[in-house]
Amino acid sequence: MMSLYALFYFFIFISFSTSAAAPQPHVVFIMADDYGWYDVGYHGSEIKTPHLDSLSASGVRLENYYVQPICTPSRNQLMTGRYQIHTGMQHSIIWPCQPYCVPLNETFLPHLMKKSGYSTHMVGKWHLGMYMKDCLPTRRGFDSFFGYLTGSEDYFTHTHCAMVSTNLSRCALDFREGEEVTNAYKGSYSTELFSERATSIIQTHNPKQPLFLYVALQAVHAPLQVPMRYLSPYGFIKDHNRRMYAGMVSAMDEAVGNITAALKQSGLWENTVLVFSTDNGGQTMTGGSNWPLRGRKLTLWEGGIRGVGFVAGPLIKQPGSVSHELIHISDWLPTLVALAGGRTNTTKPLDGFNVWSTISEGHASPRLELLHNIDPLFEDHYPCEGNGGNLTLAQTDSGKSWTYSGFNISFHAAIRWSNWKLLTGNPGCGAWFPRPEQNTSSILDMRPLKPVMLFDIDKDPQERNEVSAKFPTVVEYLLGRLAVYQKQALPIIYPDNDPRCDPGPAGAWGPWA
Ligand SMILES: *[C@@H]1O[C@H](CO)[C@@H](O)[C@H](O)[C@H]1NC(C)=O
Ligand SMILES: *[C@@H]1O[C@H](CO)[C@@H](O)[C@H](O)[C@H]1NC(C)=O
Ligand SMILES: *[C@@H]1O[C@H](CO)[C@@H](O)[C@H](O)[C@H]1NC(C)=O
Ligand SMILES: *[C@@H]1O[C@H](CO)[C@@H](O)[C@H](O)[C@H]1NC(C)=O
Ligand SMILES: *[C@@H]1O[C@H](CO)[C@@H](O)[C@H](O)[C@H]1NC(C)=O
Ligand SMILES: *[C@@H]1O[C@H](CO)[C@@H](O)[C@H](O)[C@H]1NC(C)=O
Ligand SMILES: *[C@@H]1O[C@H](CO)[C@@H](O)[C@H](O)[C@H]1NC(C)=O
């Protein structure tokens, strides 16, 4: 009898202590760069991704998950939980010599995690501005930083080439340990370098303190560089770019496998939420594929913004499920801060939602609408090969006014509401690129674009049937929503290059102001 009572009280004690002081989960966020929809095994790719496949199968695959079409904007929204129109960063990426960063009056995710008692570490690519020291990751909430500050760079030498002014291009080192420049890792392939560093952070972490680890891999952005050993399974891929890219994906898959293994070996895994996300769609010019989706990186078509993403870890209540609920990259901040037991009442108004019960338990997403972007300065620097980028605005417009329902339809913009997606202006290259290794004779199915286009994404995820003429009320409603958002938009921050950025022949990219 005694022992039964003891057991009874023991259980009471256990349930009390766990519910009273729910342990804060460790959060590991792995971001891939330019990783396309068709480049993961579980979407049918010819590229082998055993670790991503099994890890996501043990968690929740997010199949209606959106990111931004390019790098800085996705990372910006991840860090702030806010749309680009609300930070003045609706246009393009931050080029190395532009003197700006995500406004310093924005609160970053790691800062909020730190306030909740987390140890916060970042490994990999920043790309959120660095012209002055206050913009650096270590000043925006990360206890440690190991990686690079700009966009693409060489995977081995860690140098980045950029225009300093109209007549000067500079190639210089971009690699830092904390805030200090280091050339100690020259020759190491960054996918291995970053996974090794992430692994060692995990192995030396004090398990009593909650960990927030952000691993922003360089993989699988161009340039196409990969150690030979990752290429060996891909002799069957004839296209050179695709073969190199496949090898890079294999290295990335192994990196994720190593990081997960380290979490398991260190015992942290039992209390870890792991998120994997791409930053934007694949770049077809450098081996990526978003088949069967339309468009690619840099465009507002699904191929640019519907992202590969999943969540794994033992805290998920319905492991092994697939979510078709609408989720966006701006949702991670409120979701992860809530998991950390933190508060978001000190940030500016968020555009993201806490989607944890959607992910973990399959509840309906609190998100009904998603502003993909409004960028009045958009210029199509990467039109489709051939003629797919030509926009014939005059076709449906009388020429009197570009403004409908209060919104200027010459602006590059897109908005999603429930199953509907409305696009205005030039969304960027709208080709349906063929499946890799398939007959390319039907390659670019060119159709003239219209200034206002409506698609039923649930029924038509490939954006083949433009239905604006059939649903004028939906069109009017969504143009009105775009007008409301555009009224809230901050003036675009996009300064000219400051030649003082020049690191000189022997220096490194970094703060100059
Ligand atoms: C935050 O900074 C941005 C960019 O400098 C500025 O446009 C905005 O007005 C600021 N917001 C507040 C609330 O200070
Ligand atoms: C580069 O161009 C600027 C003006 O555009 C000029 O002042 C400068 O002398 C030029 N520098 C060189 C090295 O040609
Ligand atoms: C994964 O770990 C193995 C064993 O330590 C190592 O040989 C390999 O290089 C690692 N891969 C990556 C991508 O870091
Ligand atoms: C945020 O919420 C907490 C708890 O409700 C409260 O104590 C705190 O004062 C709030 N902070 C602000 C800035 O509203
Ligand atoms: C697209 O525009 C280019 C440049 O203006 C022009 O040469 C080409 O003929 C156009 N293609 C179509 C299909 O209109
Ligand atoms: C709409 O935007 C275009 C391009 O920015 C501009 O040229 C035009 O004047 C605008 N139209 C109206 C009515 O504001
Ligand atoms: C490619 O498609 C064309 C036209 O449909 C067909 O004639 C040809 O045999 C196909 N080639 C291959 C390699 O499948």
CSV table of N, CA and C in Angstrom, one decimal, residues 29 122 182 273 290 308 351:
chain,number,residue,atom,x,y,z
A,29,PHE,N,17.4,26.5,-35.5
A,29,PHE,CA,16.8,27.0,-36.8
A,29,PHE,C,17.8,26.9,-37.9
A,122,MET,N,24.8,32.2,-33.5
A,122,MET,CA,24.6,32.2,-34.9
A,122,MET,C,25.8,31.7,-35.7
A,182,THR,N,38.7,36.9,-39.6
A,182,THR,CA,39.6,35.8,-39.5
A,182,THR,C,39.8,35.1,-40.9
A,273,VAL,N,13.2,21.9,-30.4
A,273,VAL,CA,12.4,22.1,-31.6
A,273,VAL,C,13.3,22.5,-32.7
A,290,ASN,N,12.2,24.3,-59.1
A,290,ASN,CA,11.0,24.4,-58.3
A,290,ASN,C,9.8,23.7,-58.9
A,308,VAL,N,10.5,25.1,-49.2
A,308,VAL,CA,10.7,23.9,-48.5
A,308,VAL,C,10.8,24.2,-47.0
A,351,ASP,N,3.5,41.2,-37.9
A,351,ASP,CA,2.7,40.6,-39.0
A,351,ASP,C,2.6,39.1,-38.9
